[in-house]
mmCIF file of C-alpha atoms in Angstrom:
data_model
loop_
_atom_site.group_PDB
_atom_site.id
_atom_site.type_symbol
_atom_site.label_atom_id
_atom_site.label_comp_id
_atom_site.label_asym_id
_atom_site.label_seq_id
_atom_site.Cartn_x
_atom_site.Cartn_y
_atom_site.Cartn_z
ATOM 1 C CA SER A 1 -53.234 -55.536 -43.953
ATOM 2 C CA SER A 2 -52.000 -51.799 -44.117
ATOM 3 C CA SER A 3 -48.261 -51.150 -44.638
ATOM 4 C CA VAL A 4 -46.771 -48.310 -42.815
ATOM 5 C CA ALA A 5 -43.957 -46.355 -44.277
ATOM 6 C CA PRO A 6 -40.725 -46.484 -42.090
ATOM 7 C CA THR A 7 -39.870 -43.085 -40.790
ATOM 8 C CA ALA A 8 -36.400 -41.611 -41.245
ATOM 9 C CA PRO A 9 -34.366 -41.239 -38.097
ATOM 10 C CA PRO A 10 -33.846 -37.600 -36.964
ATOM 11 C CA PRO A 11 -31.000 -35.784 -38.293
ATOM 12 C CA ARG A 12 -27.908 -35.910 -36.177
ATOM 13 C CA ALA A 13 -26.414 -32.515 -34.854
ATOM 14 C CA ALA A 14 -23.328 -31.417 -36.918
ATOM 15 C CA PRO A 15 -20.109 -31.956 -34.970
ATOM 16 C CA HIS A 16 -18.225 -29.231 -33.673
ATOM 17 C CA PRO A 17 -15.529 -28.157 -36.125
ATOM 18 C CA ALA A 18 -11.935 -28.867 -34.956
ATOM 19 C CA PRO A 19 -9.947 -25.746 -34.271
ATOM 20 C CA PRO A 20 -7.495 -25.012 -36.966
ATOM 21 C CA ARG A 21 -3.948 -26.358 -36.190
ATOM 22 C CA SER A 22 -2.448 -22.912 -36.132
ATOM 23 C CA ALA A 23 -4.800 -21.843 -33.287
ATOM 24 C CA THR A 24 -3.864 -24.802 -31.070
ATOM 25 C CA ALA A 25 -0.193 -24.292 -31.733
ATOM 26 C CA ALA A 26 -0.410 -20.587 -30.835
ATOM 27 C CA MET A 27 -2.202 -21.492 -27.487
ATOM 28 C CA SER A 28 0.464 -24.116 -26.645
ATOM 29 C CA VAL A 29 3.130 -21.635 -27.347
ATOM 30 C CA ARG A 30 1.467 -18.827 -25.046
ATOM 31 C CA ARG A 31 1.007 -21.335 -22.392
ATOM 32 C CA ALA A 32 4.874 -22.472 -22.546
ATOM 33 C CA CYS A 33 5.971 -18.760 -22.599
ATOM 34 C CA ALA A 34 3.830 -17.935 -19.406
ATOM 35 C CA ARG A 35 5.075 -21.158 -17.579
ATOM 36 C CA LEU A 36 8.871 -20.276 -18.427
ATOM 37 C CA SER A 37 8.660 -16.547 -17.981
ATOM 38 C CA ALA A 38 9.134 -16.975 -14.230
ATOM 39 C CA PHE A 39 12.646 -18.452 -14.776
ATOM 40 C CA ARG A 40 13.710 -15.619 -17.232
ATOM 41 C CA PRO A 41 15.675 -12.566 -15.998
ATOM 42 C CA SER A 42 13.747 -9.437 -15.468
ATOM 43 C CA ARG A 43 14.156 -6.512 -17.803
ATOM 44 C CA ALA A 44 16.056 -4.536 -15.346
ATOM 45 C CA ALA A 45 18.761 -7.309 -15.115
ATOM 46 C CA LEU A 46 18.877 -8.022 -18.889
ATOM 47 C CA ALA A 47 19.222 -4.310 -19.527
ATOM 48 C CA GLU A 48 22.410 -3.765 -17.881
ATOM 49 C CA LYS A 49 24.152 -7.150 -18.485
ATOM 50 C CA PRO A 50 24.546 -9.131 -15.129
ATOM 51 C CA LYS A 51 28.302 -9.890 -14.254
ATOM 52 C CA GLY A 52 28.656 -13.212 -12.485
ATOM 53 C CA ALA A 53 26.978 -12.839 -9.028
ATOM 54 C CA PHE A 54 27.314 -9.052 -8.909
ATOM 55 C CA GLY A 55 23.964 -8.458 -10.323
ATOM 56 C CA PHE A 56 23.285 -5.739 -12.820
ATOM 57 C CA GLY A 57 25.550 -2.802 -13.310
ATOM 58 C CA ASP A 58 29.168 -2.115 -12.127
ATOM 59 C CA PRO A 59 30.673 -4.150 -9.373
ATOM 60 C CA ALA A 60 32.571 -1.026 -8.359
ATOM 61 C CA GLU A 61 30.260 1.840 -8.997
ATOM 62 C CA PRO A 62 31.119 5.287 -7.868
ATOM 63 C CA GLY A 63 29.706 5.783 -4.625
ATOM 64 C CA ALA A 64 29.522 2.311 -3.598
ATOM 65 C CA PRO A 65 29.657 1.526 0.220
ATOM 66 C CA GLY A 66 32.974 0.238 1.557
ATOM 67 C CA PHE A 67 35.621 1.460 -0.906
ATOM 68 C CA LYS A 68 36.911 4.639 1.051
ATOM 69 C CA ALA A 69 40.030 4.606 3.076
ATOM 70 C CA PHE A 70 38.325 4.957 6.476
ATOM 71 C CA GLN A 71 36.112 2.067 5.795
ATOM 72 C CA ALA A 72 39.032 -0.555 5.100
ATOM 73 C CA LYS A 73 39.560 -1.199 8.809
ATOM 74 C CA PRO A 74 37.961 -0.375 12.090
ATOM 75 C CA PRO A 75 38.161 3.415 12.889
ATOM 76 C CA GLU A 76 40.428 4.302 15.674
ATOM 77 C CA THR A 77 39.940 8.010 15.795
ATOM 78 C CA VAL A 78 37.048 10.090 16.376
ATOM 79 C CA SER A 79 37.065 11.841 13.061
ATOM 80 C CA ASP A 80 37.369 8.428 11.277
ATOM 81 C CA THR A 81 34.350 7.125 13.585
ATOM 82 C CA VAL A 82 32.148 10.145 12.569
ATOM 83 C CA LYS A 83 32.874 9.556 8.827
ATOM 84 C CA TYR A 84 32.325 5.851 9.270
ATOM 85 C CA ILE A 85 28.930 6.479 10.699
ATOM 86 C CA THR A 86 27.834 9.287 8.501
ATOM 87 C CA GLU A 87 29.078 8.073 5.243
ATOM 88 C CA GLY A 88 28.488 4.367 5.698
ATOM 89 C CA THR A 89 26.013 3.224 7.984
ATOM 90 C CA PHE A 90 23.383 6.079 7.610
ATOM 91 C CA LYS A 91 24.234 6.781 3.834
ATOM 92 C CA PRO A 92 21.027 6.421 1.655
ATOM 93 C CA PRO A 93 20.858 3.199 -0.214
ATOM 94 C CA LEU A 94 21.725 3.048 -3.800
ATOM 95 C CA ARG A 95 19.337 1.988 -6.471
ATOM 96 C CA LYS A 96 21.369 -1.272 -7.027
ATOM 97 C CA GLU A 97 21.218 -2.211 -3.161
ATOM 98 C CA ILE A 98 17.402 -1.723 -3.216
ATOM 99 C CA ILE A 99 16.590 -3.665 -6.390
ATOM 100 C CA GLU A 100 19.078 -6.544 -5.190
ATOM 101 C CA ALA A 101 17.475 -6.593 -1.868
ATOM 102 C CA ILE A 102 13.936 -6.783 -3.145
ATOM 103 C CA GLY A 103 15.071 -9.528 -5.613
ATOM 104 C CA TYR A 104 13.863 -10.377 -9.078
ATOM 105 C CA PRO A 105 13.585 -13.255 -11.480
ATOM 106 C CA GLY A 106 16.854 -14.613 -12.663
ATOM 107 C CA GLN A 107 18.784 -13.131 -9.767
ATOM 108 C CA LYS A 108 22.312 -14.087 -9.899
ATOM 109 C CA LYS A 109 23.580 -16.639 -7.185
ATOM 110 C CA ASN A 110 26.927 -17.478 -5.784
ATOM 111 C CA ALA A 111 28.588 -20.314 -3.877
ATOM 112 C CA GLY A 112 27.552 -19.395 -0.312
ATOM 113 C CA VAL A 113 26.615 -21.071 2.913
ATOM 114 C CA VAL A 114 23.371 -19.689 4.084
ATOM 115 C CA THR A 115 21.827 -17.298 1.645
ATOM 116 C CA MET A 116 23.662 -18.326 -1.498
ATOM 117 C CA LEU A 117 23.862 -14.794 -2.714
ATOM 118 C CA GLY A 118 27.156 -13.156 -3.799
ATOM 119 C CA ARG A 119 28.535 -9.742 -3.219
ATOM 120 C CA ILE A 120 27.099 -6.941 -5.370
ATOM 121 C CA HIS A 121 30.169 -4.677 -4.851
ATOM 122 C CA TYR A 122 33.568 -5.714 -5.126
ATOM 123 C CA GLY A 123 36.988 -4.683 -6.504
ATOM 124 C CA PRO A 124 40.141 -2.733 -5.571
ATOM 125 C CA GLY A 125 39.534 -0.486 -2.577
ATOM 126 C CA ARG A 126 37.137 -2.845 -0.706
ATOM 127 C CA TYR A 127 38.379 -3.977 2.845
ATOM 128 C CA ASP A 128 38.285 -7.663 1.858
ATOM 129 C CA TYR A 129 39.957 -7.171 -1.713
ATOM 130 C CA GLY A 130 43.226 -9.062 -0.969
ATOM 131 C CA ARG A 131 44.629 -9.094 2.398
ATOM 132 C CA PRO A 132 42.509 -7.135 4.834
ATOM 133 C CA LYS A 133 44.253 -4.220 6.631
ATOM 134 C CA MET A 134 44.203 -4.869 10.406
ATOM 135 C CA PRO A 135 43.969 -2.119 12.807
ATOM 136 C CA LYS A 136 47.002 -1.145 14.947
ATOM 137 C CA GLY A 137 45.410 -0.956 18.421
ATOM 138 C CA TRP A 138 44.854 -3.837 20.763
ATOM 139 C CA PHE A 139 41.436 -2.861 21.286
ATOM 140 C CA ALA A 140 40.247 -2.831 17.713
ATOM 141 C CA ASN A 141 42.069 -5.943 17.079
ATOM 142 C CA TRP A 142 40.295 -7.779 20.065
ATOM 143 C CA PHE A 143 36.767 -6.761 18.747
ATOM 144 C CA TYR A 144 37.561 -7.151 14.980
ATOM 145 C CA PHE A 145 34.983 -9.998 14.742
ATOM 146 C CA ALA A 146 32.078 -7.560 16.109
ATOM 147 C CA TRP A 147 33.431 -4.783 13.848
ATOM 148 C CA GLU A 148 33.377 -7.061 10.611
ATOM 149 C CA PHE A 149 29.832 -8.434 11.388
ATOM 150 C CA GLY A 150 28.575 -4.801 11.576
ATOM 151 C CA HIS A 151 30.550 -3.505 8.683
ATOM 152 C CA LEU A 152 29.105 -6.299 6.421
ATOM 153 C CA MET A 153 25.566 -6.003 7.593
ATOM 154 C CA PHE A 154 25.330 -2.339 7.723
ATOM 155 C CA VAL A 155 27.938 -0.869 5.497
ATOM 156 C CA VAL A 156 29.600 -2.883 2.653
ATOM 157 C CA ASP A 157 26.825 -5.588 2.168
ATOM 158 C CA ARG A 158 23.954 -3.918 3.968
ATOM 159 C CA TRP A 159 21.505 -4.980 1.234
ATOM 160 C CA ILE A 160 21.571 -8.440 2.968
ATOM 161 C CA PHE A 161 20.185 -6.441 6.026
ATOM 162 C CA PHE A 162 17.630 -4.939 3.751
ATOM 163 C CA ARG A 163 16.681 -8.454 2.716
ATOM 164 C CA GLN A 164 16.087 -9.340 6.227
ATOM 165 C CA LEU A 165 13.918 -6.281 6.820
ATOM 166 C CA ARG A 166 11.950 -7.448 3.817
ATOM 167 C CA HIS A 167 11.254 -10.602 5.463
ATOM 168 C CA LEU A 168 10.261 -9.160 8.832
ATOM 169 C CA VAL A 169 7.953 -6.483 7.096
ATOM 170 C CA MET A 170 6.120 -9.402 4.938
ATOM 171 C CA PHE A 171 5.770 -11.691 7.731
ATOM 172 C CA GLY A 172 3.988 -8.845 9.677
ATOM 173 C CA LEU A 173 1.805 -8.096 6.800
ATOM 174 C CA CYS A 174 0.717 -11.744 6.518
ATOM 175 C CA TYR A 175 0.293 -11.906 10.216
ATOM 176 C CA LEU A 176 -1.842 -8.963 10.496
ATOM 177 C CA PRO A 177 -5.164 -10.317 9.311
ATOM 178 C CA PHE A 178 -4.849 -13.148 11.753
ATOM 179 C CA TRP A 179 -4.159 -10.735 14.559
ATOM 180 C CA LEU A 180 -7.056 -8.754 13.649
ATOM 181 C CA HIS A 181 -9.376 -11.724 13.640
ATOM 182 C CA GLU A 182 -7.980 -12.713 16.940
ATOM 183 C CA GLN A 183 -8.847 -9.380 18.382
ATOM 184 C CA SER A 184 -12.453 -9.632 17.077
ATOM 185 C CA CYS A 185 -12.912 -13.115 18.268
ATOM 186 C CA LYS A 186 -11.801 -12.081 21.804
ATOM 187 C CA ALA A 187 -14.120 -8.909 21.829
ATOM 188 C CA ARG A 188 -17.226 -11.024 20.726
ATOM 189 C CA TYR A 189 -16.449 -13.605 23.404
ATOM 190 C CA GLU A 190 -16.252 -10.943 26.076
ATOM 191 C CA ASP A 191 -19.727 -9.778 24.842
ATOM 192 C CA PHE A 192 -21.052 -13.268 24.873
ATOM 193 C CA LYS A 193 -19.879 -13.786 28.585
ATOM 194 C CA ARG A 194 -21.296 -10.378 29.551
ATOM 195 C CA LEU A 195 -24.783 -11.101 27.985
ATOM 196 C CA ASN A 196 -25.087 -14.813 29.312
ATOM 197 C CA GLN A 197 -23.836 -14.254 32.883
ATOM 198 C CA ALA A 198 -27.371 -14.974 34.243
#
């Protein structure tokens, strides 16, 4: 009888070395920072120290809308009306209004009803600081509600109106690909009907 020498088992592959503990901890820290970065205020907000719900910067900065005497109540003369329209409604927006209208991470909120956003300009001289000044004529008093809505949306807090424009523009941009696809499908269907009339 011949004896056969036992063969040795094949060598096993060496296990992968575990990553060092410092690298694993660094990856965890990076993931945590990336996850929490969306909830931190942006550099523009941090650089100028937000004050309550007024956003960054001075709540009553020079040139802010709504702080002039002819903007404290509905205009009742032709000269006040011209000033009100030219220097209030059609005045170019301030940098602060543009930034607050676009929005940024960490934007301050305030107790509100619909938008939960506070005023970004407020202080002595604004029409609603203290007791509002009422007009003297009966016509301006009768339509005070309409004036105040336009005053808020297009003069003193027009950045809220800019936010609505932002929504409309983005809705249009998101809808545009679907509308183009719809027109393409209609054109192809018309070609199909024309080629298959027989």
